Coordinates of C-alpha atoms in Angstrom, one line a residue:
Chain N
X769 CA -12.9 -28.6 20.1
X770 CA -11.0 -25.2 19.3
X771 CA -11.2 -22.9 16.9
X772 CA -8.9 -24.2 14.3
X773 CA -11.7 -26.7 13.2
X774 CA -13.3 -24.3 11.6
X775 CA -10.5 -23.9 9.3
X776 CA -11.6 -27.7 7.8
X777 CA -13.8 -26.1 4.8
X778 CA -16.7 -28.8 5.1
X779 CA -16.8 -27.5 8.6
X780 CA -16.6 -24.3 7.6
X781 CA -19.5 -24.7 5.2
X782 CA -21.6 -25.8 7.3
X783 CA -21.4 -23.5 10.3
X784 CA -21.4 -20.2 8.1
X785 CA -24.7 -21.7 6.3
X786 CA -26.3 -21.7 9.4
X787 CA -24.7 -18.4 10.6
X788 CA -25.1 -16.4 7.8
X789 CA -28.7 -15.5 7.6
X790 CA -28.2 -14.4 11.3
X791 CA -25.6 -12.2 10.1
X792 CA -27.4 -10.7 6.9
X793 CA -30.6 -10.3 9.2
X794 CA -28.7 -8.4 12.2
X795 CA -27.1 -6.3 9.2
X796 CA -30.2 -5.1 7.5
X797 CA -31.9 -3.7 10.8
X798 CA -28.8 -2.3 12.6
X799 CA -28.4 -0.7 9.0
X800 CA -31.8 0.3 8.2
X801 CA -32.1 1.5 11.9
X802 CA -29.1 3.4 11.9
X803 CA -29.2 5.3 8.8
X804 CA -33.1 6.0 9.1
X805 CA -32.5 7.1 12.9
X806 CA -29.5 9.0 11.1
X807 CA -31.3 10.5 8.6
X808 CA -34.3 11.8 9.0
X809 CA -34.7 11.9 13.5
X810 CA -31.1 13.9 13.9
X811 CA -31.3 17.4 14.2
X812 CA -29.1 19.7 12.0
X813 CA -26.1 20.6 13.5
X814 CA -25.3 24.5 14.4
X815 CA -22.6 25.0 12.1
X816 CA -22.1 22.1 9.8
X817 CA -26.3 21.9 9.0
X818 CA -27.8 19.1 7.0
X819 CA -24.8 17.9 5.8
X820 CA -23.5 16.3 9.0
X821 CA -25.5 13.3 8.7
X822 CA -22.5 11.8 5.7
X823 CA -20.8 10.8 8.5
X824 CA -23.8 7.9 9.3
X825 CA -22.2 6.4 5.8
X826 CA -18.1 8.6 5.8
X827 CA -17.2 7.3 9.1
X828 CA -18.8 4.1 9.3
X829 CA -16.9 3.1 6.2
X830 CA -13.6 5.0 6.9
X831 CA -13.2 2.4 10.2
X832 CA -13.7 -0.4 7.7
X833 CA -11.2 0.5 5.6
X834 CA -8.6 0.3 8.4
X835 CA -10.0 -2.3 10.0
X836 CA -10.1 -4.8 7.2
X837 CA -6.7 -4.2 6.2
X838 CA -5.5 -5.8 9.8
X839 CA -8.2 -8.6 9.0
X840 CA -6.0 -9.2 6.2
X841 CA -2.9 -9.2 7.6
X842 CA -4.5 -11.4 10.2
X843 CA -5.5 -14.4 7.9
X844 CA -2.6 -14.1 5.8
X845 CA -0.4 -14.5 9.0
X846 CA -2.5 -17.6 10.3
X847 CA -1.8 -18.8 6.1
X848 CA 1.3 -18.0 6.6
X849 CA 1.8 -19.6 9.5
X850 CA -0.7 -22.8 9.7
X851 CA -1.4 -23.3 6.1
X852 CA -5.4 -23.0 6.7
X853 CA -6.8 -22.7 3.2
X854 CA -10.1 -20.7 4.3
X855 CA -8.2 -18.2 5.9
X856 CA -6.1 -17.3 3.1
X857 CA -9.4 -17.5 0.9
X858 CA -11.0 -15.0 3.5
X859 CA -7.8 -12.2 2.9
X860 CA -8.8 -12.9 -0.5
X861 CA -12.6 -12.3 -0.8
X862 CA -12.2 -9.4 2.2
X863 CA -9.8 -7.1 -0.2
X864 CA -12.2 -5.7 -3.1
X865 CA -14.8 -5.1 0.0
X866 CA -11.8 -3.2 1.7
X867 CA -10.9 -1.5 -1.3
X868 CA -15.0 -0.3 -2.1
X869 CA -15.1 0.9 1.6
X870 CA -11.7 3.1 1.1
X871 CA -13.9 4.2 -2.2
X872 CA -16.7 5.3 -0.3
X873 CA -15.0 7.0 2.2
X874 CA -12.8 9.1 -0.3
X875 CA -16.2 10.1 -1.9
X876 CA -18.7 10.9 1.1
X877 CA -15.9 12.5 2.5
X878 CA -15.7 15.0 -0.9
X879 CA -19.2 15.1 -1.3
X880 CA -18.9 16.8 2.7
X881 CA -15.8 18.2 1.8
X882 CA -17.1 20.7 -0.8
X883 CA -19.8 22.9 1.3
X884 CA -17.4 22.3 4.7
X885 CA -13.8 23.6 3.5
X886 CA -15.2 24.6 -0.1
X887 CA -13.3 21.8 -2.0
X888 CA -13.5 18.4 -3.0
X889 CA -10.2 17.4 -2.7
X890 CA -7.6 18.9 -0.1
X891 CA -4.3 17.5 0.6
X892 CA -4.9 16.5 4.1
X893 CA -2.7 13.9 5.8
X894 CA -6.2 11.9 6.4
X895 CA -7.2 12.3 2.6
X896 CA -3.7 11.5 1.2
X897 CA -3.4 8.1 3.6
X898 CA -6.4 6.5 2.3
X899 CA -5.4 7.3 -1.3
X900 CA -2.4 5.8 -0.2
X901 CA -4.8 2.5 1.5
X902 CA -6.6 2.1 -1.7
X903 CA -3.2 1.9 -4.1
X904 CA -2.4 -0.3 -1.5
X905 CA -5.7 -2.6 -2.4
X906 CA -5.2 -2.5 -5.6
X907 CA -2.0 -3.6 -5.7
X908 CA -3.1 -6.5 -3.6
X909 CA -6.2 -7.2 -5.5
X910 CA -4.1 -7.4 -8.9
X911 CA -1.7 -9.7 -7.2
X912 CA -4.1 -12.5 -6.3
X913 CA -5.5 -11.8 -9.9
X914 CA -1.9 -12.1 -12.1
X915 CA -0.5 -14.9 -9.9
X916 CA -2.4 -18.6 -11.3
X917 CA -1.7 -21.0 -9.0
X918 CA -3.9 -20.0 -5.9
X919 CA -1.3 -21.0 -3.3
X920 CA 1.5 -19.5 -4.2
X921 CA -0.8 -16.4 -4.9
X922 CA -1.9 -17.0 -1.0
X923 CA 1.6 -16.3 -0.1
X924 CA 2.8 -14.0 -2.2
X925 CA -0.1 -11.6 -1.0
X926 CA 0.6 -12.6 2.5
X927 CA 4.4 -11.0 2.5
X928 CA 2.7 -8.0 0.4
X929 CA -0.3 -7.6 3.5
X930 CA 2.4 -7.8 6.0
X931 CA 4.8 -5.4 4.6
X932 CA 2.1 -3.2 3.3
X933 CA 0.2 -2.9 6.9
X934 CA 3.9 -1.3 8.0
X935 CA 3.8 0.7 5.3
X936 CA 0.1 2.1 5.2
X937 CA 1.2 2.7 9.0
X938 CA 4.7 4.7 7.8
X939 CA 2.4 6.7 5.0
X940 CA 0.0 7.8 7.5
X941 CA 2.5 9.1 10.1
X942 CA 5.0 10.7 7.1
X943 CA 2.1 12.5 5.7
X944 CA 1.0 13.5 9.1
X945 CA 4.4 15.2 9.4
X946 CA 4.2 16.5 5.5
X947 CA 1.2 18.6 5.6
X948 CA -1.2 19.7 8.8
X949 CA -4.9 19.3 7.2
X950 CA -8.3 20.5 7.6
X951 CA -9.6 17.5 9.1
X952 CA -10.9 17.4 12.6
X953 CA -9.2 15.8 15.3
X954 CA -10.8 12.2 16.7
X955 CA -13.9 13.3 17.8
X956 CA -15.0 9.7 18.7
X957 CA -12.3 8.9 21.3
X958 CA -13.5 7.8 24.4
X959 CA -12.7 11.1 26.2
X960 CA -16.1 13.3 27.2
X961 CA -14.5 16.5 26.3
X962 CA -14.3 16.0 22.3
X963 CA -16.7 13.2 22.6
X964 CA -19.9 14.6 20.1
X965 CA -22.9 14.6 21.5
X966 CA -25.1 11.9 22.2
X967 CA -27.6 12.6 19.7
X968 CA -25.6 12.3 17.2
X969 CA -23.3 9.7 18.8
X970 CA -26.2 6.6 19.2
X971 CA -27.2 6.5 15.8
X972 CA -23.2 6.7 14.5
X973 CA -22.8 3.4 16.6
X974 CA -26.1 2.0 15.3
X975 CA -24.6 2.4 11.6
X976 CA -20.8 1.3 12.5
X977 CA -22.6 -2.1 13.9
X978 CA -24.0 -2.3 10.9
X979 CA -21.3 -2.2 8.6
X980 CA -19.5 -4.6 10.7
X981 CA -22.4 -6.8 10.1
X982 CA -22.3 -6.2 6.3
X983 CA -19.0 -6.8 6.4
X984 CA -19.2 -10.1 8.3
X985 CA -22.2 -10.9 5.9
X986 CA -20.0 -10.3 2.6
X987 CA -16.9 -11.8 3.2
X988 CA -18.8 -14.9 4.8
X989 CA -20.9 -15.2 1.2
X990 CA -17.6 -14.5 -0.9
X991 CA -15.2 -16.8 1.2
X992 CA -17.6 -19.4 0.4
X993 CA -17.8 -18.1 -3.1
X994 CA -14.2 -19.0 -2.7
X995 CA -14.2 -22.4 -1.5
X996 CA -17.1 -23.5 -4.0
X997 CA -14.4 -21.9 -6.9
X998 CA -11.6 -24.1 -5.3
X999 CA -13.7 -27.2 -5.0
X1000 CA -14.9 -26.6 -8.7
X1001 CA -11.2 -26.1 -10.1
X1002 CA -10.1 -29.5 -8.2
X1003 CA -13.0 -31.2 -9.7
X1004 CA -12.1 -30.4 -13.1
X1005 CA -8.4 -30.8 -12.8
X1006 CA -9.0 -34.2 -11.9
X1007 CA -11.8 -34.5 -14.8
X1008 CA -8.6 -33.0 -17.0
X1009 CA -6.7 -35.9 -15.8
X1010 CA -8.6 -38.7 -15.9
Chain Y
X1031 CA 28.8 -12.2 -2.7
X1032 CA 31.1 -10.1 -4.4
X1033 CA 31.5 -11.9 -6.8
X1034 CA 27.8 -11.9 -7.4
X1035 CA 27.8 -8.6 -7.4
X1036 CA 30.8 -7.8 -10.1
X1037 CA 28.8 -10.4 -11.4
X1038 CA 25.7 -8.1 -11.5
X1039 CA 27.6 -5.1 -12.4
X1040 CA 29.1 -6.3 -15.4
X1041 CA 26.5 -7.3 -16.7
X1042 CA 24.5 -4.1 -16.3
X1043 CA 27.4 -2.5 -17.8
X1044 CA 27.8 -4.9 -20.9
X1045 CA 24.3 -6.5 -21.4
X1046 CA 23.6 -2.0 -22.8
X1047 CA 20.6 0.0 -21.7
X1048 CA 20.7 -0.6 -17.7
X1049 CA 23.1 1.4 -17.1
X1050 CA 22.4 4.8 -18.8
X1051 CA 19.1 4.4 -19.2
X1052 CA 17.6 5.9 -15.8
X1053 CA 19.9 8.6 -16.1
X1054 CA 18.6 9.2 -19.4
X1055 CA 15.4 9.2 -18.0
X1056 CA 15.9 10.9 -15.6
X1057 CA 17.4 14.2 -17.7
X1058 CA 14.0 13.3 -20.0
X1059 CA 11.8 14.2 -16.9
X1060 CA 13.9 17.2 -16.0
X1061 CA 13.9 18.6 -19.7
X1062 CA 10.4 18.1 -19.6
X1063 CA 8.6 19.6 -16.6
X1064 CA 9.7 23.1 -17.9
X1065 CA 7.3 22.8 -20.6
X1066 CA 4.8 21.9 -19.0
X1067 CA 4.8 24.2 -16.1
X1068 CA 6.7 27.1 -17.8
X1069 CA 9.9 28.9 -18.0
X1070 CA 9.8 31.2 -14.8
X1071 CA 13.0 30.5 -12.7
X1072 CA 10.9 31.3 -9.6
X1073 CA 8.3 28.3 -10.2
X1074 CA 10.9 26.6 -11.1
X1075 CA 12.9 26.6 -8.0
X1076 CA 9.7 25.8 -6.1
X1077 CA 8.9 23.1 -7.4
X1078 CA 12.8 21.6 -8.4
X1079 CA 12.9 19.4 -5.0
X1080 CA 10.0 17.5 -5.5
X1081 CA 10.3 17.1 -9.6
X1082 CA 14.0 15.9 -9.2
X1083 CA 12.7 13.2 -6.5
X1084 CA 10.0 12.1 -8.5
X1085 CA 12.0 11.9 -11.2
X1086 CA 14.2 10.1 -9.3
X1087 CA 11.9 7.5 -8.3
X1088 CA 10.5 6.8 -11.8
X1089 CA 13.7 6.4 -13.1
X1090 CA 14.4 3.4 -10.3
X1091 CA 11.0 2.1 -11.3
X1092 CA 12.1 2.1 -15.0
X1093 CA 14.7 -1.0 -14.1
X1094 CA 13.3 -2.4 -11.8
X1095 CA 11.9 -5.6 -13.3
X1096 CA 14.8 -6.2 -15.2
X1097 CA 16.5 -7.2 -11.5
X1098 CA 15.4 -10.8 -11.2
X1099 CA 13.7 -11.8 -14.9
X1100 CA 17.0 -12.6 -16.9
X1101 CA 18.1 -15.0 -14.2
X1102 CA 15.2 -16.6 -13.8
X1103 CA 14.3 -16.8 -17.9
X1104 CA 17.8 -18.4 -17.9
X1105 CA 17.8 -20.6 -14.6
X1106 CA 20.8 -19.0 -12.8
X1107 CA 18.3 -17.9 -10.3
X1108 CA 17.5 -21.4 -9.1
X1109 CA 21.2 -22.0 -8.7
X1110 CA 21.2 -18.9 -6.5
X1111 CA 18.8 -20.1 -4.7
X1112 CA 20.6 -23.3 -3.9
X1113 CA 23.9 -21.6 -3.4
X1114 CA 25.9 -21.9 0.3
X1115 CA 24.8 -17.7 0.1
X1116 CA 22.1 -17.5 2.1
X1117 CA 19.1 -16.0 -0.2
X1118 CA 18.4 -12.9 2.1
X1119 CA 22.1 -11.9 1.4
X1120 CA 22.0 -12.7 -2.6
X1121 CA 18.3 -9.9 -2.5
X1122 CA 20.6 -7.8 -0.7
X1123 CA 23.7 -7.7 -3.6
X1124 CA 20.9 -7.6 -5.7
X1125 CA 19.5 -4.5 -4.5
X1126 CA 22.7 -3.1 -4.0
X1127 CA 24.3 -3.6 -7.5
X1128 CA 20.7 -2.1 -9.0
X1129 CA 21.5 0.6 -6.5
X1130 CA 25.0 1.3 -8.0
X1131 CA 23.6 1.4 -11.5
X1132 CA 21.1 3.4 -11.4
X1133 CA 20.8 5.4 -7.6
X1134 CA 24.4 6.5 -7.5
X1135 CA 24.4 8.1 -11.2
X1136 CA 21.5 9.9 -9.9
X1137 CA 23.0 11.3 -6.9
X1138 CA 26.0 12.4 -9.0
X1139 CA 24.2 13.6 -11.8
X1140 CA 21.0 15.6 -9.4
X1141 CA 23.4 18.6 -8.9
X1142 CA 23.7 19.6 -12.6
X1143 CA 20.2 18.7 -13.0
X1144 CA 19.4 21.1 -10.0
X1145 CA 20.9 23.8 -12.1
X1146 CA 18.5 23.1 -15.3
X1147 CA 15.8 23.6 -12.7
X1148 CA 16.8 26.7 -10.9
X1149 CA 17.6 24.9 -7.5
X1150 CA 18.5 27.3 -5.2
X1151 CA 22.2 27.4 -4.4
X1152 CA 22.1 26.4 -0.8
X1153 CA 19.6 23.6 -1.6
X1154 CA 22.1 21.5 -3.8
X1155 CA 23.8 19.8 -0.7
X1156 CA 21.0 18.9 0.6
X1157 CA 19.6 17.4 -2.6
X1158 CA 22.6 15.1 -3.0
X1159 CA 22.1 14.1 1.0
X1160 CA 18.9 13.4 0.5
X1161 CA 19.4 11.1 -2.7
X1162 CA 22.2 9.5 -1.2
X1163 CA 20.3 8.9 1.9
X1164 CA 16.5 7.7 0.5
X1165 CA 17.7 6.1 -2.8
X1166 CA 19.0 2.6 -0.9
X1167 CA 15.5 2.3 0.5
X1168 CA 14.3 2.6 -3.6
X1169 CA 16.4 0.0 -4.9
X1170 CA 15.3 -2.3 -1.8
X1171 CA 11.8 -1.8 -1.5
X1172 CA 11.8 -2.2 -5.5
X1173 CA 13.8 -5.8 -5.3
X1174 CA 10.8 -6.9 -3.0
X1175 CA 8.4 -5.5 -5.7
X1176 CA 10.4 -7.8 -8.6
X1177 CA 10.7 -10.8 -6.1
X1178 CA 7.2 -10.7 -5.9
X1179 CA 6.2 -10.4 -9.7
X1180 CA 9.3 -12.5 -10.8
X1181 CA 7.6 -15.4 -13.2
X1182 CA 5.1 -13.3 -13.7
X1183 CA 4.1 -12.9 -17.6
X1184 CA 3.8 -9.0 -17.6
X1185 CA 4.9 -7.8 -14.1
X1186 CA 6.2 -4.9 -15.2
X1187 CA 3.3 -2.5 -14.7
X1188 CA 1.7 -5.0 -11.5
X1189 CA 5.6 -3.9 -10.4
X1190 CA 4.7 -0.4 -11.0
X1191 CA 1.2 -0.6 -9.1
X1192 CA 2.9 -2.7 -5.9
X1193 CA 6.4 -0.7 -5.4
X1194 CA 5.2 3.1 -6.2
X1195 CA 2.4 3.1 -2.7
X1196 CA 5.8 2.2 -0.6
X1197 CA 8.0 4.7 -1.9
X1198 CA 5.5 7.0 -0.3
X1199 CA 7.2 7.8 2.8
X1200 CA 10.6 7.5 1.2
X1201 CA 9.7 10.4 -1.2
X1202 CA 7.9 12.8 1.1
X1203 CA 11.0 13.2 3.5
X1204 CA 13.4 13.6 0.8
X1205 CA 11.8 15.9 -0.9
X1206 CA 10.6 17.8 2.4
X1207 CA 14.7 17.3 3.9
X1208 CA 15.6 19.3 0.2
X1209 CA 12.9 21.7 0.7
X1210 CA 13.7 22.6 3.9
X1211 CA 17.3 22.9 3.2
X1212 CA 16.7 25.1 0.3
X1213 CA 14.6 27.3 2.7
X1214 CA 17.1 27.2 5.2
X1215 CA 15.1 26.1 8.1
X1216 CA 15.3 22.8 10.5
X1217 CA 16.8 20.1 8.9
X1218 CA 17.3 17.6 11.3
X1219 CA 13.8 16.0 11.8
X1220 CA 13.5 15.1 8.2
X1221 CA 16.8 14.0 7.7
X1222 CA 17.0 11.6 10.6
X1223 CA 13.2 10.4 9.5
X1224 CA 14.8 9.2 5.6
X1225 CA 18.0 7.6 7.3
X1226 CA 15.6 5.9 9.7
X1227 CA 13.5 4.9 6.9
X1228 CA 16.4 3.3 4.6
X1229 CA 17.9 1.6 8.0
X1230 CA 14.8 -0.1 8.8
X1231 CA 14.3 -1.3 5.0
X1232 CA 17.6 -2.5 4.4
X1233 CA 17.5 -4.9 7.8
X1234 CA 14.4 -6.0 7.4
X1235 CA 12.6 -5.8 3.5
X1236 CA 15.0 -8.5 2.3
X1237 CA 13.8 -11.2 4.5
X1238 CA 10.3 -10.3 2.7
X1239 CA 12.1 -10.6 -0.6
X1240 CA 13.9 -14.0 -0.1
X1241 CA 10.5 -15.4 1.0
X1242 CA 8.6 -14.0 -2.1
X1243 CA 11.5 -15.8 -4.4
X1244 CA 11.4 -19.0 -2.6
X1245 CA 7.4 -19.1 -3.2
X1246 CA 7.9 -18.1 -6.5
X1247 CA 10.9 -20.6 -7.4
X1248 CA 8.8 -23.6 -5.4

């Protein structure tokens, strides 16, 4: 028993249907928790007033960006490396998602942008980079799309994930050194001193569970979107054959 | 190898077009931002470090797909891919005979092109530096961007969408090293941050680029 079985897609099937109402459940209440909690039982902060509470939805997302970028890079390196099929097919179904959470944040973070620094777009290193992440996920997305045979599309993305993490990496740190911005320094790093406070700080955890769940939930339902699309095409190749 | 790359050079030379045809460009983009943005020498000169780069980079971009298509439409690509040269060192001729076509007319041409733009005169040495410094990491990071889309029906704009996020870092410190020359300040953080940047690419991107033609050629 080890965790490679689940890279056998009957196996995979079958877990993740029992798995991913668990998910989808855990989701909607961490969620609906979270943001109501966020919402409407959080008191206006002194100097940013009502419009602090973007960040249940700007920062949430923002960490999901990032963070399914090195998903990617993970699964295309186990492709890349053990030729599991559902892996590949899970960098796959995880990029649009990655590329809709790099969306939101770019917009909550105008929409707080504009009464906060009086614009909606700055040049800040933080606001450049994740332009910069989302050409990066549309490049990827329209790989998979132009390339037609799905494996050497699985591998062609898989070089562009790896080399593309480096870069994303490089991009952040040169426009870092390009241009000092408006946006705060890490506020959620585990030191007390910037740390916010608390009343603020549970409900923000409440809502980044929850878009890990959503996450989890999405890219379980569209990796086996995936592997129902794959099964389909090799039924109807054969079909084309016989 | 050097053979494959006279190989590559005459035939950028003789095939027409690849040859002039950035630098063309290139004089296009720089005849053009004055009319957009004005006449005034003083705007000008502001913005001259980061239009010449830019225009720069576009004009890589422009050739960029014509690296790998003609040999693979007419096979001599699988027979590099067979050859006793091993494929990592045929990407890196490759990106080196695009870089003597079209990055090297650049860096001889950006001075003149400095003057159309008002460069300021301290800032011209530091524009060739520059170009001579981040234009390798162009032509290499682009060579990855045609292995990848090589057999691809229309790669050339997917080309433009994959390579133009990775020149990011490539353009911001050489336009930054020119800016800062021109203003006379501290030069030495953004020059040593390009050369670093075209060091790493050239030792390591090609690897990336032999694998994207071997799953391409399978």
């Amino acid at each position: 028993m080890s965790i490679w079985e689940y890279a056998n897609p009957v196996k995979f099937m079958k877990t993740t249907d029992k798995v991913l109402p668990w998910t989808v459940g855990i989701a909607a209440i961490t969620l609906i928790v979270g943001l109501v909690w966020g919402y409407f039982f959080v008191p206006a902060a002194e100097n940013f007033g009502g419009s602090v509470k973007v960040i249940y939805v700007h920062v949430p997302a923002a960490m999901m960006a990032i963070n399914i970028w090195v998903m990617m890079v993970v699964t295309s390196l186990i492709w890349l490396i053990r030729r599991h099929h559902v892996s590949a097919l899970a960098a796959k179904a995880a990029a649009p998602i990655g590329a809709v959470m790099t969306l939101i944040a770019l917009i909550t973070g105008a929409v707080w942008g504009q009464p906060m620094w009086g614009t909606w777009w700055e040049w800040d290193p933080r606001l450049t980079s994740f332009l910069i992440l989302f050409l990066f996920y549309l490049g990827y997305i329209a790989l998979w799309a132009a390339v037609e045979n799905p494996d050497t599309a699985a591998d062609l993305t898989g070089v562009l994930s790896l080399v593309g993490g480096v870069f994303a990496v490089l991009s952040r740190y040169a426009a870092n050194f390009w241009n000092q911005g408006l946006h705060q320094g890490a506020t959620l790093s585990m030191d007390s001193e910037q740390h916010i406070a608390d009343v603020y700080w549970f409900p923000l955890l409440l809502c980044m569970a929850g878009f890990i769940f959503f996450f989890l939930a999405l890219v379980l339902i569209r990796t086996r979107t995936e592997v129902r699309a794959r099964r389909l095409g090799a039924i109807q190749q054969r079909e084309r054959m016989a | 190898m050097i053979a494959l790359l006279m190989r590559d050079l005459r035939l950028a030379v003789r095939a027409g077009g690849g040859f002039g045809l950035g630098l063309a460009f290139f004089l296009i983009v720089v005849t053009l931002v004055p009319f957009g943005v004005g006449p005034e020498g003083k705007i000008l000169a502001r913005i001259a470090p980061g239009i010449l780069w830019v225009g720069a980079l576009l004009a890589c971009l422009l050739s960029l797909d014509r690296i790998f298509a003609l040999d693979y439409e007419d096979g001599s690509l699988d027979l590099l891919v067979t050859a006793p040269v091993p494929l990592e060192g045929v990407v890196s001729i490759k990106a080196l005979a695009h870089w003597i076509t079209t990055g090297l007319p650049l860096v001889v041409a950006a001075p003149i092109f400095g003057i159309l733009l008002h460069l300021p005169q301290g800032a011209h040495v530091w524009m060739v530096v520059s170009l001579l410094l981040g234009t390798p990491a162009l032509s290499v990071l682009g060579t990855f961007g045609a292995a990848l889309t090589v057999g691809l029906k229309r790669g050339g704009l997917l080309l433009s969408l994959l390579v133009l996020p990775f020149y990011v870092p490539t353009l911001i410190f050489g336009a930054e090293l020119v800016r800062r020359g021109a203003e006379g300040m501290n030069t030495e953080t953004p020059l040593l941050m390009l050369a670093g940047i075209t060091a790493a690419t050239i030792a390591l991107v090609p690897f990336a680029s032999a694998a994207a033609i071997r799953v391409n050629l399978r």
